Amino acid sequence: MHRLVIQAPEVATQDLKQLARLSDAHEIQAITPQAFKLLGAHIDNDEAVADFCESNQLDYAFIPEELGVADIGLVVMDMDSTLITIECIDEIADMVGIKPQVAEITAAAMRGELDFKASLTRRVALLAGLEQSALGRVYDERLKLMAGAEAMLKGFHAAGAKTLLISGGFTYFTERLQSRLGLTRAIANVLEIEHGKLTGKVNGDIVDAERKKAELIRYREELGLRREQVVAMGDGANDLPMLHEAGFGVACHAKPKVQAEAPYCINHVGLDGVLNYFR
């Protein structure tokens, strides 16, 4: 048996009643004013529910009724355009007046049209000579957390879950977010810096889609968790292998390819919507 979790900035009572009919749910309960769970929902009616929710701009998820937030042991997150609202490399590029060129490559990579490693190497090369202090400006002036991020993390942390921030971005930002948000682990690329300036290179192996997946598996096994005890969130094509490896892989305000292939999607509410799956 499943609960059907329905979320949106505003959820109409008549929509909940129609979804209860479509899913054969026997009870509607409020989680928050923007989130509701329909108990006893039948997942074999998924297609009718999906069509209704798309037409009415509602986020939905079928979650096994026996699973609660205390059952989730690991939450894995992408950083750029997932945990935070910006693509850090695009904003760094803006400091040298080349944001459009870099953002175009970023967008193509996130859509899955370019090899991620090659695209990152190309983008970082364009930043050669930039003062290191520009990274601080991006963090201080432009980096904002995605709506609901802190509430989501607070809820999972309070229930005992570990958190992993894994990014194809840069350690300059992941390390600061780890400290600020109390994340258990953070992994990202290291920008090479010499004499206070970016060299246009990355130190060590680039964190790509396979590395994200491998780190999720490694941490899951280290913690002795089952697949269904792991949540992963991302927005780009390089997150898909990681999302498929988690029990609950959530495309968060993601690119069309990712939304089409990810097991779960959040489009209309913040990241706290993922926590609501298990409440």
Coordinates of C-alpha atoms in Angstrom, one line a residue:
M1 CA 0.0 0.0 0.0
H2 CA 1.2 3.5 -0.8
R3 CA 0.5 7.1 0.2
L4 CA 0.2 9.6 -2.6
V5 CA 1.9 12.8 -1.6
I6 CA 0.4 15.9 -3.4
Q7 CA 2.1 19.3 -3.2
A8 CA 1.8 22.8 -4.8
P9 CA 1.8 26.4 -3.6
E10 CA -2.0 26.0 -3.5
V11 CA -3.8 22.7 -3.5
A12 CA -7.6 22.8 -4.1
T13 CA -9.8 20.5 -2.0
Q14 CA -11.7 19.3 -5.1
D15 CA -8.3 18.3 -6.7
L16 CA -7.5 16.2 -3.7
K17 CA -10.9 14.5 -3.8
Q18 CA -10.5 13.8 -7.5
L19 CA -7.0 12.3 -6.9
A20 CA -8.4 10.2 -4.0
R21 CA -10.9 8.8 -6.5
L22 CA -8.3 8.2 -9.2
S23 CA -6.0 6.4 -6.8
D24 CA -8.6 4.6 -4.7
A25 CA -7.2 6.3 -1.6
H26 CA -9.4 6.1 1.5
E27 CA -8.2 9.1 3.5
I28 CA -6.7 12.6 2.9
Q29 CA -4.4 14.1 5.6
A30 CA -2.6 17.5 5.6
I31 CA 1.2 17.4 6.0
T32 CA 1.5 21.2 5.7
P33 CA -0.8 23.8 4.1
Q34 CA 0.9 23.1 0.8
A35 CA 1.3 19.3 1.1
F36 CA -1.2 16.4 1.6
K37 CA -1.0 12.7 1.8
L38 CA -3.7 10.3 0.4
L39 CA -3.6 7.1 2.3
G40 CA -4.2 3.7 0.8
A41 CA -3.4 4.8 -2.8
H42 CA -3.0 2.3 -5.5
I43 CA 0.1 2.7 -7.6
D44 CA -1.3 0.9 -10.5
N45 CA -3.4 4.0 -11.2
D46 CA -0.1 6.0 -11.6
E47 CA -0.8 7.1 -15.2
A48 CA -4.2 8.7 -14.5
V49 CA -2.7 10.5 -11.4
A50 CA 0.3 11.7 -13.4
D51 CA -1.9 13.2 -16.1
F52 CA -4.1 14.9 -13.6
C53 CA -1.2 16.4 -11.7
E54 CA 0.5 17.6 -14.8
S55 CA -2.7 19.3 -16.0
N56 CA -3.2 21.0 -12.6
Q57 CA 0.4 21.9 -11.8
L58 CA 0.7 19.6 -8.8
D59 CA 3.8 17.6 -7.6
Y60 CA 3.0 14.0 -6.7
A61 CA 4.8 11.0 -5.4
F62 CA 3.7 7.4 -4.5
I63 CA 5.6 6.4 -1.4
P64 CA 5.4 3.0 0.4
E65 CA 3.1 3.7 3.5
E66 CA 5.5 1.9 5.9
L67 CA 8.4 4.3 5.1
G68 CA 8.9 7.3 7.4
V69 CA 11.6 9.9 7.7
A70 CA 13.5 7.9 10.3
D71 CA 14.0 5.2 7.7
I72 CA 16.1 7.5 5.5
G73 CA 19.7 7.1 6.3
L74 CA 21.4 9.1 3.5
V75 CA 20.5 12.1 1.5
V76 CA 22.7 12.9 -1.5
M77 CA 22.5 16.2 -3.3
D78 CA 23.9 18.0 -6.3
M79 CA 24.9 21.6 -5.6
D80 CA 24.4 23.9 -8.6
S81 CA 20.7 24.6 -9.5
T82 CA 19.7 22.0 -6.9
L83 CA 20.8 22.9 -3.4
I84 CA 21.6 26.4 -4.6
T85 CA 19.9 28.6 -7.2
I86 CA 22.9 29.4 -9.4
E87 CA 25.4 27.7 -11.6
C88 CA 28.6 28.8 -9.8
I89 CA 30.8 28.5 -12.9
D90 CA 28.5 30.8 -14.9
E91 CA 28.7 33.5 -12.2
I92 CA 32.5 33.2 -12.0
A93 CA 32.6 33.7 -15.7
D94 CA 30.4 36.8 -15.3
M95 CA 33.3 38.3 -13.4
V96 CA 35.4 38.2 -16.6
G97 CA 32.6 39.2 -18.9
I98 CA 32.1 35.8 -20.5
K99 CA 29.0 34.5 -18.8
P100 CA 27.0 34.0 -22.0
Q101 CA 29.6 31.8 -23.6
V102 CA 30.2 29.7 -20.5
A103 CA 26.4 29.5 -19.6
E104 CA 25.7 28.1 -23.1
I105 CA 28.2 25.3 -22.6
T106 CA 26.8 24.6 -19.1
A107 CA 23.2 24.4 -20.3
A108 CA 24.2 22.0 -23.1
A109 CA 26.1 19.8 -20.7
M110 CA 23.2 19.8 -18.2
R111 CA 20.8 18.8 -21.0
G112 CA 23.1 15.9 -21.7
E113 CA 24.2 17.2 -25.1
L114 CA 27.9 17.4 -24.2
D115 CA 30.4 15.2 -22.4
F116 CA 30.5 16.6 -18.9
K117 CA 34.3 16.2 -18.4
A118 CA 35.2 17.8 -21.7
S119 CA 32.7 20.6 -21.2
L120 CA 34.0 21.4 -17.7
T121 CA 37.6 21.5 -18.9
R122 CA 36.6 23.9 -21.7
R123 CA 34.7 26.2 -19.3
V124 CA 37.4 26.3 -16.6
A125 CA 40.1 27.0 -19.3
L126 CA 38.2 30.2 -20.1
L127 CA 38.6 31.4 -16.5
A128 CA 42.5 31.4 -16.6
G129 CA 43.9 34.5 -15.0
L130 CA 40.9 35.4 -12.9
E131 CA 41.7 36.6 -9.3
Q132 CA 40.8 34.1 -6.6
S133 CA 38.9 36.8 -4.8
A134 CA 36.2 36.6 -7.5
L135 CA 35.2 33.3 -6.0
G136 CA 34.5 35.0 -2.7
R137 CA 32.3 37.6 -4.5
V138 CA 30.2 34.9 -6.1
Y139 CA 29.7 33.2 -2.8
D140 CA 28.9 36.4 -0.9
E141 CA 26.9 38.2 -3.5
R142 CA 25.2 35.7 -5.7
L143 CA 24.9 32.3 -4.1
K144 CA 21.5 31.6 -2.6
L145 CA 20.0 28.4 -1.2
M146 CA 17.1 26.8 -3.1
A147 CA 13.8 27.4 -1.4
G148 CA 13.1 24.8 1.2
A149 CA 16.7 23.7 1.4
E150 CA 17.3 24.5 5.1
A151 CA 13.9 23.0 6.2
M152 CA 14.6 19.8 4.2
L153 CA 18.1 19.4 5.7
K154 CA 16.9 20.2 9.2
G155 CA 14.2 17.5 9.0
F156 CA 16.5 14.8 7.6
H157 CA 19.3 15.6 10.0
A158 CA 16.9 15.6 13.0
A159 CA 15.9 12.1 12.0
G160 CA 19.5 10.9 12.0
A161 CA 20.3 10.9 8.2
K162 CA 23.8 11.6 6.9
T163 CA 24.1 14.1 4.0
L164 CA 26.5 14.1 1.0
L165 CA 26.9 17.1 -1.2
I166 CA 28.5 15.9 -4.4
S167 CA 29.1 18.4 -7.2
G168 CA 30.6 18.8 -10.6
G169 CA 31.3 22.3 -9.3
F170 CA 34.1 23.4 -7.0
T171 CA 35.3 22.7 -3.5
Y172 CA 35.5 26.5 -2.8
F173 CA 31.7 26.5 -2.6
T174 CA 30.9 23.0 -1.3
E175 CA 33.2 23.4 1.7
R176 CA 31.5 26.6 2.7
L177 CA 28.1 25.1 2.3
Q178 CA 29.1 22.0 4.3
S179 CA 30.2 24.2 7.2
R180 CA 27.2 26.5 7.0
L181 CA 24.6 23.7 6.7
G182 CA 26.2 21.0 8.8
L183 CA 26.5 18.5 5.9
T184 CA 28.2 15.3 6.7
R185 CA 30.3 15.0 3.6
A186 CA 31.1 17.2 0.5
I187 CA 32.9 16.2 -2.7
A188 CA 33.7 18.5 -5.7
N189 CA 36.4 19.6 -8.1
V190 CA 39.4 21.5 -7.0
L191 CA 40.2 24.6 -9.0
E192 CA 44.0 25.1 -9.5
I193 CA 45.2 28.4 -8.2
E194 CA 48.7 29.9 -8.4
H195 CA 49.8 33.2 -7.1
G196 CA 46.2 34.1 -6.2
K197 CA 44.8 33.5 -9.7
L198 CA 43.0 30.7 -11.4
T199 CA 45.2 28.7 -13.9
G200 CA 42.3 27.5 -16.0
K201 CA 42.8 23.9 -14.8
V202 CA 41.2 21.5 -12.3
N203 CA 43.4 19.5 -9.9
G204 CA 42.8 15.7 -9.9
D205 CA 40.0 13.7 -11.5
I206 CA 36.8 15.6 -12.5
V207 CA 33.7 14.7 -10.6
D208 CA 31.3 13.4 -13.3
A209 CA 28.1 11.4 -13.5
E210 CA 29.9 8.0 -12.8
R211 CA 31.8 9.5 -9.9
K212 CA 28.6 10.8 -8.4
K213 CA 27.0 7.4 -8.7
A214 CA 30.1 5.6 -7.3
E215 CA 30.3 7.9 -4.2
L216 CA 26.6 7.4 -3.4
I217 CA 27.1 3.6 -3.6
R218 CA 30.3 3.8 -1.5
Y219 CA 28.7 5.9 1.3
R220 CA 25.5 3.7 1.2
E221 CA 27.6 0.6 1.7
E222 CA 29.7 2.2 4.3
L223 CA 26.6 3.1 6.3
G224 CA 25.1 -0.4 5.7
L225 CA 21.9 1.0 4.2
R226 CA 19.5 -0.5 1.8
R227 CA 18.7 1.2 -1.5
E228 CA 15.3 2.4 -0.3
Q229 CA 16.9 4.2 2.6
V230 CA 18.7 6.6 0.2
V231 CA 17.4 9.8 -1.3
A232 CA 19.2 11.6 -4.1
M233 CA 18.4 15.0 -5.7
G234 CA 19.7 16.6 -8.8
D235 CA 18.7 18.7 -11.9
G236 CA 21.2 17.9 -14.7
A237 CA 21.9 14.9 -17.0
N238 CA 25.1 14.2 -15.0
D239 CA 22.9 13.5 -12.0
L240 CA 20.8 10.7 -13.6
P241 CA 23.0 7.7 -12.8
M242 CA 23.0 8.9 -9.1
L243 CA 19.2 9.4 -9.1
H244 CA 18.7 5.9 -10.5
E245 CA 21.0 4.4 -7.8
A246 CA 18.9 5.8 -4.9
G247 CA 15.7 4.4 -3.6
F248 CA 14.2 7.8 -4.1
G249 CA 15.9 9.7 -7.0
V250 CA 14.3 13.2 -7.3
A251 CA 14.6 15.6 -10.2
C252 CA 14.4 19.0 -8.6
H253 CA 13.3 21.8 -11.0
A254 CA 15.3 19.8 -13.5
K255 CA 16.1 19.8 -17.2
P256 CA 13.4 18.0 -19.4
K257 CA 15.6 14.9 -20.0
V258 CA 16.1 14.5 -16.3
Q259 CA 12.4 15.0 -15.5
A260 CA 11.5 12.4 -18.2
E261 CA 13.9 9.8 -16.7
A262 CA 14.0 10.4 -13.0
P263 CA 11.8 8.3 -10.7
Y264 CA 10.4 11.3 -8.9
C265 CA 10.1 15.0 -9.7
I266 CA 9.6 18.3 -7.8
N267 CA 8.6 21.2 -10.0
H268 CA 6.2 23.4 -8.1
V269 CA 7.4 23.4 -4.5
G270 CA 10.8 23.8 -2.7
L271 CA 13.3 21.1 -1.5
D272 CA 11.3 20.7 1.7
G273 CA 8.8 18.9 -0.7
V274 CA 11.3 15.9 -0.6
L275 CA 11.1 15.7 3.2
N276 CA 7.3 15.8 2.9
Y277 CA 7.4 12.5 1.0
F278 CA 8.3 10.7 4.3
R279 CA 6.2 12.7 6.8

